[in-house]
Tab-separated table of C-alpha atoms in Angstrom:
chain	number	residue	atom	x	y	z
A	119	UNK	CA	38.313	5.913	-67.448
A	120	UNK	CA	36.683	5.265	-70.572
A	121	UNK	CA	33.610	2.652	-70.244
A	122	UNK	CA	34.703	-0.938	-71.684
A	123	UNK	CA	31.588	-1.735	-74.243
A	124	UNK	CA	31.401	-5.743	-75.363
A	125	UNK	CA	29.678	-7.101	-78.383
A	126	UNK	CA	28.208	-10.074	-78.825
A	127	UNK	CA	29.936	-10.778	-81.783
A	128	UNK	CA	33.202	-10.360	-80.331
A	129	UNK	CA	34.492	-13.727	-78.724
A	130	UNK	CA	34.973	-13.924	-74.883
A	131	UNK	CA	37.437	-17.016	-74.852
A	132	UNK	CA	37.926	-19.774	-76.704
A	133	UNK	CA	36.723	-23.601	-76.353
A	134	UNK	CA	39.602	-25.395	-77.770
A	135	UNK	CA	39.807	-23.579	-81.198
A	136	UNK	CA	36.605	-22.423	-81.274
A	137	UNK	CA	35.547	-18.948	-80.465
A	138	UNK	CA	33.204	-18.311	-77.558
A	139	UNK	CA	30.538	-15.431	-77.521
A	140	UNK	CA	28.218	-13.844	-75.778
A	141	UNK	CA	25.410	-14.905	-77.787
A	142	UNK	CA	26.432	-18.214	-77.311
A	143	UNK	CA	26.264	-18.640	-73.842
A	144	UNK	CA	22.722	-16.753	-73.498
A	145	UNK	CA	21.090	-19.422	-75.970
A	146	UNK	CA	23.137	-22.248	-73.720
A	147	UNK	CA	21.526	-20.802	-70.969
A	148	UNK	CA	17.817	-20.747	-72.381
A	149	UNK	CA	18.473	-24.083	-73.584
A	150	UNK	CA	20.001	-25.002	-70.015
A	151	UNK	CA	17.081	-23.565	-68.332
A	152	UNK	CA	14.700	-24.925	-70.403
A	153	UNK	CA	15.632	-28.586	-69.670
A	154	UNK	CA	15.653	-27.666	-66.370
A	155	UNK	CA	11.856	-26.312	-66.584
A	156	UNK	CA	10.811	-29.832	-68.136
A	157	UNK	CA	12.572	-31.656	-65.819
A	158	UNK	CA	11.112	-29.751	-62.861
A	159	UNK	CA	7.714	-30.106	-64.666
A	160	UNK	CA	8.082	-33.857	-65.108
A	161	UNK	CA	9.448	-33.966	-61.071
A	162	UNK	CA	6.546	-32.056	-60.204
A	163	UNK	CA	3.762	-34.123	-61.787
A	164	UNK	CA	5.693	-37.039	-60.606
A	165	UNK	CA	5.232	-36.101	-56.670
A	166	UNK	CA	1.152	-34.707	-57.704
A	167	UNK	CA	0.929	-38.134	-59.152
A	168	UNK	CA	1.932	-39.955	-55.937
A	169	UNK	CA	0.375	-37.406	-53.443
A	170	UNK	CA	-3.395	-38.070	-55.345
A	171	UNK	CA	-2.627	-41.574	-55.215
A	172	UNK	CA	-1.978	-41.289	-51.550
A	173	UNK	CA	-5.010	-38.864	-51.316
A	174	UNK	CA	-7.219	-41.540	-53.437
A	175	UNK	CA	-5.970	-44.264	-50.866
A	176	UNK	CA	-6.849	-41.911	-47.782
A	177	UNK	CA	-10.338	-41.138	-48.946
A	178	UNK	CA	-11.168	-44.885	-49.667
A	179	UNK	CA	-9.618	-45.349	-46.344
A	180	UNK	CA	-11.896	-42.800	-45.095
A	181	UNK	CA	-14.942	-43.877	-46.966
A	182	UNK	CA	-14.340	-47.362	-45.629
A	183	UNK	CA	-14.297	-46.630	-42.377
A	184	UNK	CA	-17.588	-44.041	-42.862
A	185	UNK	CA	-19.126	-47.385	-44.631
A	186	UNK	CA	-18.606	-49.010	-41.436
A	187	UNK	CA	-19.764	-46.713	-39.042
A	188	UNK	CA	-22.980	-45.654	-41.049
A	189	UNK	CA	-23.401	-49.902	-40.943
A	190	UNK	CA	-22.827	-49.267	-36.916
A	191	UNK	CA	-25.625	-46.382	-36.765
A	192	UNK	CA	-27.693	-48.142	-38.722
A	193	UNK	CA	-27.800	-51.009	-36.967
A	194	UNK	CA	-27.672	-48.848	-33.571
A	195	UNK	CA	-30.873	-46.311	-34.996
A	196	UNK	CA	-32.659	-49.828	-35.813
A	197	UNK	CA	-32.080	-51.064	-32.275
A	198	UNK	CA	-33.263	-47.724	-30.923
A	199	UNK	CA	-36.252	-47.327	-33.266
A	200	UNK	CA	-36.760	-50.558	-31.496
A	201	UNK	CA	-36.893	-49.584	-28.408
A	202	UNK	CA	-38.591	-46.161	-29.415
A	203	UNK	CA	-41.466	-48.075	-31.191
A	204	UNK	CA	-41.837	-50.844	-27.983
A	205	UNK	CA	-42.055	-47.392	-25.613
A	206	UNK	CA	-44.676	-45.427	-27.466
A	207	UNK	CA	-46.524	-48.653	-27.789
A	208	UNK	CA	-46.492	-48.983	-23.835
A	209	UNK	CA	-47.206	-45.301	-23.579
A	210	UNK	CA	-49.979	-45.322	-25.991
A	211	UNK	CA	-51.256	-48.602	-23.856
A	212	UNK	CA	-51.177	-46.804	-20.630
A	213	UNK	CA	-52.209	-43.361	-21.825
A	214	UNK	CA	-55.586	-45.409	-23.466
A	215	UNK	CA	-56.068	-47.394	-20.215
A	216	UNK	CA	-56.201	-43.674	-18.254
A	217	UNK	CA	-58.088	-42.261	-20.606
A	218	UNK	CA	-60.336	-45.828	-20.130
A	219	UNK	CA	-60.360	-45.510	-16.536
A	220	UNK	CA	-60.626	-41.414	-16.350
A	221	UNK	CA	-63.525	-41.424	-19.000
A	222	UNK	CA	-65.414	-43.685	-16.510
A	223	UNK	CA	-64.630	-41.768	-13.443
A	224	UNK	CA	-66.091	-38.619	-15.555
A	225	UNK	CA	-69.108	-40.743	-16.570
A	226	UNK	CA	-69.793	-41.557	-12.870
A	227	UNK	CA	-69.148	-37.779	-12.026
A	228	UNK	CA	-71.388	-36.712	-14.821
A	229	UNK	CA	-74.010	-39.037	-13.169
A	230	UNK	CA	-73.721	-38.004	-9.913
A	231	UNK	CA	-73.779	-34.695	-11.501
A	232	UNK	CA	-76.968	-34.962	-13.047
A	233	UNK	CA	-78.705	-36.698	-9.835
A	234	UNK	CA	-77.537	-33.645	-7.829
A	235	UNK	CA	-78.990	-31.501	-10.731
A	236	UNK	CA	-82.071	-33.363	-10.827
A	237	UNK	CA	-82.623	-32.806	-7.069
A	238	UNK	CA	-81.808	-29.198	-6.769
A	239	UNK	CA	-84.215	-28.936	-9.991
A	240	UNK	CA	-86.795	-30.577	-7.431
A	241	UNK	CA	-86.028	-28.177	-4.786
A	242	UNK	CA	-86.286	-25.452	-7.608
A	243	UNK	CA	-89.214	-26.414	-8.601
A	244	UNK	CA	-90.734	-26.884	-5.069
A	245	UNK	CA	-89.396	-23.093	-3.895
A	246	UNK	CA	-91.072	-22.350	-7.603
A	247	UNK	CA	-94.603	-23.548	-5.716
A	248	UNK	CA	-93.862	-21.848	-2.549
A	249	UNK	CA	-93.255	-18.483	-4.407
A	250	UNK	CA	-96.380	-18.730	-6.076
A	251	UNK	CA	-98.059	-19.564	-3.226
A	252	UNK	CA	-96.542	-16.477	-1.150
A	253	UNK	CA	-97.309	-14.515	-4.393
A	254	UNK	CA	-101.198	-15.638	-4.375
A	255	UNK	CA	-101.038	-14.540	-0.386
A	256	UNK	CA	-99.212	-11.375	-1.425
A	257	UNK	CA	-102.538	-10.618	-3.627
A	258	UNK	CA	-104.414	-11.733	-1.023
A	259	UNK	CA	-102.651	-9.253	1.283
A	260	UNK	CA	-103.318	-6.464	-1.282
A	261	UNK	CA	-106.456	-7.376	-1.516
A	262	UNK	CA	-106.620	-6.945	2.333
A	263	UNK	CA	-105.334	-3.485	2.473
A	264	UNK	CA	-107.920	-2.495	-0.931
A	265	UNK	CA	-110.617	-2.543	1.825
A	266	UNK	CA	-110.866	-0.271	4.553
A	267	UNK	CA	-112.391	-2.917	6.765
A	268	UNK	CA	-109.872	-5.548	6.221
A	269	UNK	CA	-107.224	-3.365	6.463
A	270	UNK	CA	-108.499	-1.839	9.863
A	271	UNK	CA	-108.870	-6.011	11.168
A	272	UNK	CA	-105.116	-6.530	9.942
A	273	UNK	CA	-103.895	-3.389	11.585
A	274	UNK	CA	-106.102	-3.791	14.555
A	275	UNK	CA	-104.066	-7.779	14.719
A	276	UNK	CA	-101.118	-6.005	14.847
A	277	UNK	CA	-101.535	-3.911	17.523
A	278	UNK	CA	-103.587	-6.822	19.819
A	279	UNK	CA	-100.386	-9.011	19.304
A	280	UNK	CA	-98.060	-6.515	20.205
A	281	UNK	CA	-100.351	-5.242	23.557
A	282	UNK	CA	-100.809	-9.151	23.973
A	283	UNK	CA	-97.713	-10.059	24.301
A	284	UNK	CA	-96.232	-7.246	26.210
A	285	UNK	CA	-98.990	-6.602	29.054
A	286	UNK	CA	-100.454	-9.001	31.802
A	287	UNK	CA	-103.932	-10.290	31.539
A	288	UNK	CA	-106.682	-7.749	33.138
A	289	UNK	CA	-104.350	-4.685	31.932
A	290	UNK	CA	-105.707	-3.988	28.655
A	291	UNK	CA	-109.283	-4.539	26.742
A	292	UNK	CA	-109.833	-4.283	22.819
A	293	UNK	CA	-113.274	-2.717	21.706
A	294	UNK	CA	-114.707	-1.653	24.690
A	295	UNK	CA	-117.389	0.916	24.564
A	296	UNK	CA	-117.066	3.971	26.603
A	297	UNK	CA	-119.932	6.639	27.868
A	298	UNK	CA	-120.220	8.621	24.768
A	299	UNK	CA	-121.266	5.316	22.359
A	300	UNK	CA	-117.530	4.828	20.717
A	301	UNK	CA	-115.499	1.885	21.026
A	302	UNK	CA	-111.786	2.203	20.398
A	303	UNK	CA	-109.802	-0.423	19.412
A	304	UNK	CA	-107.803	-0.918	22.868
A	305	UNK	CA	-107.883	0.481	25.890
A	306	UNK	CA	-104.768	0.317	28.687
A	307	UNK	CA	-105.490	0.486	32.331
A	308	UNK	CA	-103.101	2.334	33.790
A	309	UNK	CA	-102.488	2.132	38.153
A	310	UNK	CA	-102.959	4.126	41.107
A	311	UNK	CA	-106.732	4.850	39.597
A	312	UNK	CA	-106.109	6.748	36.237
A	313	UNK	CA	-107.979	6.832	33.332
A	314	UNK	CA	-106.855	4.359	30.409
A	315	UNK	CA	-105.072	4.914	27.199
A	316	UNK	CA	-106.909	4.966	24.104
A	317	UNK	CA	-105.110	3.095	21.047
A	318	UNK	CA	-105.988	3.813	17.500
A	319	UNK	CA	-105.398	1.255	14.713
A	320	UNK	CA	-107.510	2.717	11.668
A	321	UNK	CA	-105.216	4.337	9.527
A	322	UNK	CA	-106.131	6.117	6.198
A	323	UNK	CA	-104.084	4.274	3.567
A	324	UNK	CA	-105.963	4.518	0.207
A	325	UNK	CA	-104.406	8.175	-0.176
A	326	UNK	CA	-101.243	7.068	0.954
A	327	UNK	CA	-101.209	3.800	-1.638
A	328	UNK	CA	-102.317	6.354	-4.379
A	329	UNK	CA	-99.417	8.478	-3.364
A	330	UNK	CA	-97.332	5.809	-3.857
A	331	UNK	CA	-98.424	4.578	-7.192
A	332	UNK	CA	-98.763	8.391	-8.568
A	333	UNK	CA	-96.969	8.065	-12.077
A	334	UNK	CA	-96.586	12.187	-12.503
A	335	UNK	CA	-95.768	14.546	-9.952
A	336	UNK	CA	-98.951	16.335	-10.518
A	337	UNK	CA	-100.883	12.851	-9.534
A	338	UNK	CA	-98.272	12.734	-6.162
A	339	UNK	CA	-98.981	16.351	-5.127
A	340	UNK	CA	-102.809	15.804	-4.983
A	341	UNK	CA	-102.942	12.323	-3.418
A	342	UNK	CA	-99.927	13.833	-0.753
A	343	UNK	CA	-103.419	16.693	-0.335
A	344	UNK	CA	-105.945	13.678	-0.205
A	345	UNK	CA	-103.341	11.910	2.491
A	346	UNK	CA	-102.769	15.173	4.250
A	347	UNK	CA	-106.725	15.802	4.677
A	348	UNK	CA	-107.185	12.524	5.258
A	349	UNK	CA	-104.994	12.581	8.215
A	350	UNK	CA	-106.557	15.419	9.703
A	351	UNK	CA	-109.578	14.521	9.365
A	352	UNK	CA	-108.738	11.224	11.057
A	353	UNK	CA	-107.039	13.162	14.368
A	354	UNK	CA	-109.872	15.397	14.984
A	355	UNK	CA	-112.223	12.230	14.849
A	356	UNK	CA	-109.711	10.529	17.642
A	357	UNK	CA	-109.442	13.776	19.820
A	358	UNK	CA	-113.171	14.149	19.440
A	359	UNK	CA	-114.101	10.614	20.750
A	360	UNK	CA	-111.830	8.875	22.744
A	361	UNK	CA	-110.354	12.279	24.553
A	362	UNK	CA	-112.992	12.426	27.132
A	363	UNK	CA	-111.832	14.456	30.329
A	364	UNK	CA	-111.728	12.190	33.990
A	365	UNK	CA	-112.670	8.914	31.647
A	366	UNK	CA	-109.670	8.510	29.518
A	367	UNK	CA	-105.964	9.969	29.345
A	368	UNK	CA	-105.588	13.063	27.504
A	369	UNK	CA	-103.443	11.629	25.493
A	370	UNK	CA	-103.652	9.114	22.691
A	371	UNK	CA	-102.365	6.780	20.633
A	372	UNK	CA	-102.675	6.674	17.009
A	373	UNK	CA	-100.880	3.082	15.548
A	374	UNK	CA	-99.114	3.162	12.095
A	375	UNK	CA	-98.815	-0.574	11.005
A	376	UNK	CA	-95.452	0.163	9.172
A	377	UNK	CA	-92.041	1.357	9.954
A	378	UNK	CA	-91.458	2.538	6.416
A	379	UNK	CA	-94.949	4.641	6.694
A	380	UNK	CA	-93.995	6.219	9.882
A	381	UNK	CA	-90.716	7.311	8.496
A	382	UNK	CA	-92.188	9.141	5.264
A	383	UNK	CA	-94.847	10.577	7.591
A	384	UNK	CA	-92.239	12.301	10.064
A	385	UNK	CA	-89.778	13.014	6.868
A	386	UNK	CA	-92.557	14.465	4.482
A	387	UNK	CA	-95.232	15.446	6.346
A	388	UNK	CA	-93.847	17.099	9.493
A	389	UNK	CA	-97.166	19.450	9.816
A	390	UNK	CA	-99.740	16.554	10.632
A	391	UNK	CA	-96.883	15.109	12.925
A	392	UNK	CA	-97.010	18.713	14.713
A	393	UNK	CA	-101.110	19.139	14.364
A	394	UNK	CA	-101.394	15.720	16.308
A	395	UNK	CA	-99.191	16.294	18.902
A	396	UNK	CA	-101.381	19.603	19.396
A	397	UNK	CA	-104.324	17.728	19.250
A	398	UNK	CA	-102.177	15.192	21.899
A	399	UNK	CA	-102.023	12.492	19.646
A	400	UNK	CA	-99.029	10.618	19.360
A	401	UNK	CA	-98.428	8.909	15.929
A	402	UNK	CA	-96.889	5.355	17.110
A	403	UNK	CA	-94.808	2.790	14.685
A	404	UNK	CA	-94.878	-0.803	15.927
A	405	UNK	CA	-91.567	-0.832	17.818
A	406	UNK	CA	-92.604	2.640	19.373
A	407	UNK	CA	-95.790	1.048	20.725
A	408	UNK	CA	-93.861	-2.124	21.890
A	409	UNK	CA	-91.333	0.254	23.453
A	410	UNK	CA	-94.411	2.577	24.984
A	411	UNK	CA	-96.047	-1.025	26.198
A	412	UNK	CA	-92.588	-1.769	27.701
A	413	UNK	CA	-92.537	1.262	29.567
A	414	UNK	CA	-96.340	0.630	31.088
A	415	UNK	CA	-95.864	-2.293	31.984
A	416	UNK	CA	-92.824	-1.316	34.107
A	417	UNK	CA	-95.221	1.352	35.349
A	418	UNK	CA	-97.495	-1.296	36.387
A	419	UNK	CA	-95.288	-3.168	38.230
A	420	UNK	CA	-93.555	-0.609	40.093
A	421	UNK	CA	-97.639	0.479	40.902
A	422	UNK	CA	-98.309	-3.198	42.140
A	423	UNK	CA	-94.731	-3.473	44.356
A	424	UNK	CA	-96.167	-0.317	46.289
A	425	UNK	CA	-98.949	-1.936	46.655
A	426	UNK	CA	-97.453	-4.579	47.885
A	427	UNK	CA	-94.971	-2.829	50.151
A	428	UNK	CA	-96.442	-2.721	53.851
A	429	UNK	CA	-96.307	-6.485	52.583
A	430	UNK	CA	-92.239	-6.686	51.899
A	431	UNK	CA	-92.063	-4.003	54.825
A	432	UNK	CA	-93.271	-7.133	57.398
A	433	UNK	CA	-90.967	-9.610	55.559
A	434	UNK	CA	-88.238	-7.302	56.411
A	435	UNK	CA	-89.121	-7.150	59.631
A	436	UNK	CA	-88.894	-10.906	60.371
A	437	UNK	CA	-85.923	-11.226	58.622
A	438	UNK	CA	-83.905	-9.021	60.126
A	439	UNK	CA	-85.325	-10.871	63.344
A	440	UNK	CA	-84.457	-14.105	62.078
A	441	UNK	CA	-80.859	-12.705	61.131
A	442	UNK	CA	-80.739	-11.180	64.783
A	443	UNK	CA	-81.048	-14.633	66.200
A	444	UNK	CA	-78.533	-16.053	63.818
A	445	UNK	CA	-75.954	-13.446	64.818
A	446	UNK	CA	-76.775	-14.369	68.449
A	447	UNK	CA	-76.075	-18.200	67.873
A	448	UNK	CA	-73.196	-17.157	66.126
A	449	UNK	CA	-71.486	-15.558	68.552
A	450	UNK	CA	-72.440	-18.020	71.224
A	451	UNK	CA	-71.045	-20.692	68.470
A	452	UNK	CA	-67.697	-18.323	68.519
A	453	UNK	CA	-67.340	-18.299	71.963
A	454	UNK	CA	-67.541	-22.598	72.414
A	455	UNK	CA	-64.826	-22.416	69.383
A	456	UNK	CA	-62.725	-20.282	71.777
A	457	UNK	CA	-63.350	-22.312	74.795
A	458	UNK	CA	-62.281	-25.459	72.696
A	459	UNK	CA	-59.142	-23.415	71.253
A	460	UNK	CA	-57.999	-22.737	75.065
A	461	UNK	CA	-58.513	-26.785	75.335
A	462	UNK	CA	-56.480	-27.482	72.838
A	463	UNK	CA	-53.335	-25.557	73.402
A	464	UNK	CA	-53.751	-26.891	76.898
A	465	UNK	CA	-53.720	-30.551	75.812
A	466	UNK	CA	-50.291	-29.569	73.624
A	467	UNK	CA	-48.465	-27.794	76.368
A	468	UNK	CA	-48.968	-30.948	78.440
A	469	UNK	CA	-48.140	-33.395	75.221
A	470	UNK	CA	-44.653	-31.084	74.673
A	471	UNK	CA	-43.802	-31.702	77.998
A	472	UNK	CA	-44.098	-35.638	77.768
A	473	UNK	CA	-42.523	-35.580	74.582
A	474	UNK	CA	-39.416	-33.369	76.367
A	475	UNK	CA	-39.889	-36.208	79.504
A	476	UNK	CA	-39.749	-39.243	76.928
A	477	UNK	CA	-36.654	-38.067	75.548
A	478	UNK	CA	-34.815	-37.544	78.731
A	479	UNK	CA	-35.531	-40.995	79.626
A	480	UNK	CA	-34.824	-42.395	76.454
A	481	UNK	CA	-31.025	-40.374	76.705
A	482	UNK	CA	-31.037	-42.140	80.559
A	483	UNK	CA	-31.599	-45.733	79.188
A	484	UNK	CA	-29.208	-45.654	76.702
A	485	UNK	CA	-26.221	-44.195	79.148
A	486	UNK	CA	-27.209	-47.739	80.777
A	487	UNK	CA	-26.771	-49.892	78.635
A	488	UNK	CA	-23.167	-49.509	77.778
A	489	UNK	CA	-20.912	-51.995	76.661
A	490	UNK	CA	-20.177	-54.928	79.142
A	491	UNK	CA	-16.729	-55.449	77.641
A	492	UNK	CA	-15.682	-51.782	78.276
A	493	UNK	CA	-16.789	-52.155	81.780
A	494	UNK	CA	-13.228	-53.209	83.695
A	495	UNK	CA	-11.564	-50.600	81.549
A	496	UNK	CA	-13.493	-47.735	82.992
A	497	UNK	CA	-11.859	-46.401	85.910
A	498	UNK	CA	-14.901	-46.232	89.380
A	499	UNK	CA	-14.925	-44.746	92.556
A	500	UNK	CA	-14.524	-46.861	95.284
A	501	UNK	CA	-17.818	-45.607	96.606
A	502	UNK	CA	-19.960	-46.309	93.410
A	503	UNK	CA	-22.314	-48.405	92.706
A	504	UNK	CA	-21.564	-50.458	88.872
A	505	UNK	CA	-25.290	-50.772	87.352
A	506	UNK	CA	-27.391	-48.349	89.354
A	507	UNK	CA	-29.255	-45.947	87.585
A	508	UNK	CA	-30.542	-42.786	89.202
A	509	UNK	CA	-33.532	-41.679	87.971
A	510	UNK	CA	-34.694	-38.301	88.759
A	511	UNK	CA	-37.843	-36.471	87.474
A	512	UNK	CA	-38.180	-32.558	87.287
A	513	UNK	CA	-41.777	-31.040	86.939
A	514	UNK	CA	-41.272	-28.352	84.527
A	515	UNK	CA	-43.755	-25.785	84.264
């Protein structure tokens, strides 16, 4: 088929007697469309009119009621403010009448305080005196121990107090002068007739103090030579004197007035300690001569209990008499507690058996007194007797 073209020249149909083309209708169309588009325009600003009007009316709506709620909140912040501001004014009130009353608490604390300070300054101050006083005796005490002779009289105290105190009267004498001229510085009886003990309390301690204060080693090592000669020097002189053979003991004490001494002397120098126990001298610290007066006076004792004995031997002897003759009144005391014991279980054999009697007669009394009213309705022999009682008694053994 051939296509069909159209013109728009040609007409389509005709309007009465006029010709209709296509060119027509496409401008009736614009011009139909186009009144269309203004009306739809004008429609549409018509209904944007009315919804801002309702949109104006909303928001004043809106903004009244926000008017009257920021009136409320005002009104409600005021009332709290208020209350905020009458708070922190009673807070502030009470916080300043604590920090009144806690300011004067720490004022009477700070007080007190300061009295307490004020006395333990006094007690400072009075241990302050006491210190120097002890450290004006301390010099004192140095000064002591500068001099031979002092320091011999404080060493020589020591050793009385400690003999003192640890031995009777009559057991011990200080200075006494024996057949060759010398007097040591205590002498200790000892029992059963034996020579005393010797005691030596004058101990070289100038080397020994410059020993200790050497500042070089060079300085040490001579005054440790000067101590060391010293020392034997010092033993000889004791084994030469106060050994003396039937007079004294052949042994002898030689008293150090210092633990700390003793200990560097046994620790340092070991060849004096050995040289004096050759020469039987025995190098003695304080508690080693308290322990070594310990041990004599047990010594001493257990000489005067032998003495004694033939004494405690007689005590025995009566004693054991005395406790003889208790034993025999004992026994004599045992056998009256047996006698009385046979007595006695005697006496309750024959009580049981009045007790077993009683009761009989007690069951016999009561058969006979029986009820009167029962009494026609109990059938009797013709041969008995109504209100006899027969009362026999058995001897049981």
């Amino acid at each position: 088929m051939e296509p069909i073209a159209f013109s728009f020249d040609q007409p389509l149909f005709l309007i009465g007697a006029l010709p209709v083309t296509a060119g027509h209708l496409v401008t009736a169309a614009a011009c139909l469309l186009a009144a269309l588009s203004v009306v739809f325009a004008r429609r549409t600003r018509s209904l944007r009119a009315i919804e801002r009007d309702e949109q104006i009316a909303t928001l004043l709506t809106a903004q009244t009621e926000m008017q009257g709620r920021i009136a409320a909140m005002t009104e409600v912040f005021g009332a709290r403010q208020a209350e905020l501001n009458q708070a922190i004014s009673q807070r502030i009130d009470g916080m300043t009448h604590r920090i009144g009353a806690s300011l004067s608490e720490q004022t009477k604390a700070t007080h007190e305080n300061l009295r307490r300070l004020q006395e333990r300054l006094a007690v400072i101050d009075n241990a302050q005196s006491n210190i120097q006083s002890l450290a004006k005796d301390m010099a004192g005490l140095q000064s002591i121990l500068a001099n031979k002779q002092t320091r011999g009289a404080f060493g020589q105290s020591r050793m009385e107090a400690i003999v003192a105190d640890g031995l009777p009267m009559g057991a011990f004498a200080f200075q006494a002068t024996i057949s060759n001229g010398a007097r040591p510085d205590c002498t200790i009886r000892m029992p059963n007739g034996q020579p005393p003990l010797v005691i030596d309390a004058k101990f070289p301690l100038e080397a020994w103090n410059a020993m200790r204060d050497a500042e070089s080693a060079e300085r040490r090592q001579q005054a440790a030579q000067a101590f060391r000669r010293d020392m034997e020097v010092h033993i000889r002189d004791i084994a030469s004197k106060y050994l003396l053979p039937g007079e004294t003991q052949d042994t002898a004490f030689l008293f150090v007035p210092s633990e700390s001494i003793f200990a560097e002397i046994h620790e340092h120098f070991e060849a004096i300690v050995q040289k004096a126990h050759r020469q039987r001298i025995v190098i003695v610290s304080p508690s080693l001569l308290l322990l070594s007066i310990q041990v004599i006076q047990a010594i001493l004792k257990d000489a005067r209990m032998r003495e004694q004995a033939h004494l405690i031997q007689g005590e025995v002897v009566r004693l054991m008499e005395d406790l003889s003759r208790l034993d025999e009144r004992v026994r004599k005391l045992q056998g009256h507690f047996a006698m009385t014991q046979k007595d006695v279980e005697e006496i309750l054999i024959s009580s049981d058996k009045l007790t077993r009697r009683g009761a009989k007669i007690e069951a016999l009394e009561l058969q006979g007194e029986a009820d009167p009213s029962q009494a026609d309705k109990v059938v009797r022999p013709k041969d008995s007797r109504v209100g006899q009682l027969k009362l026999m008694v058995v001897d049981e053994d």
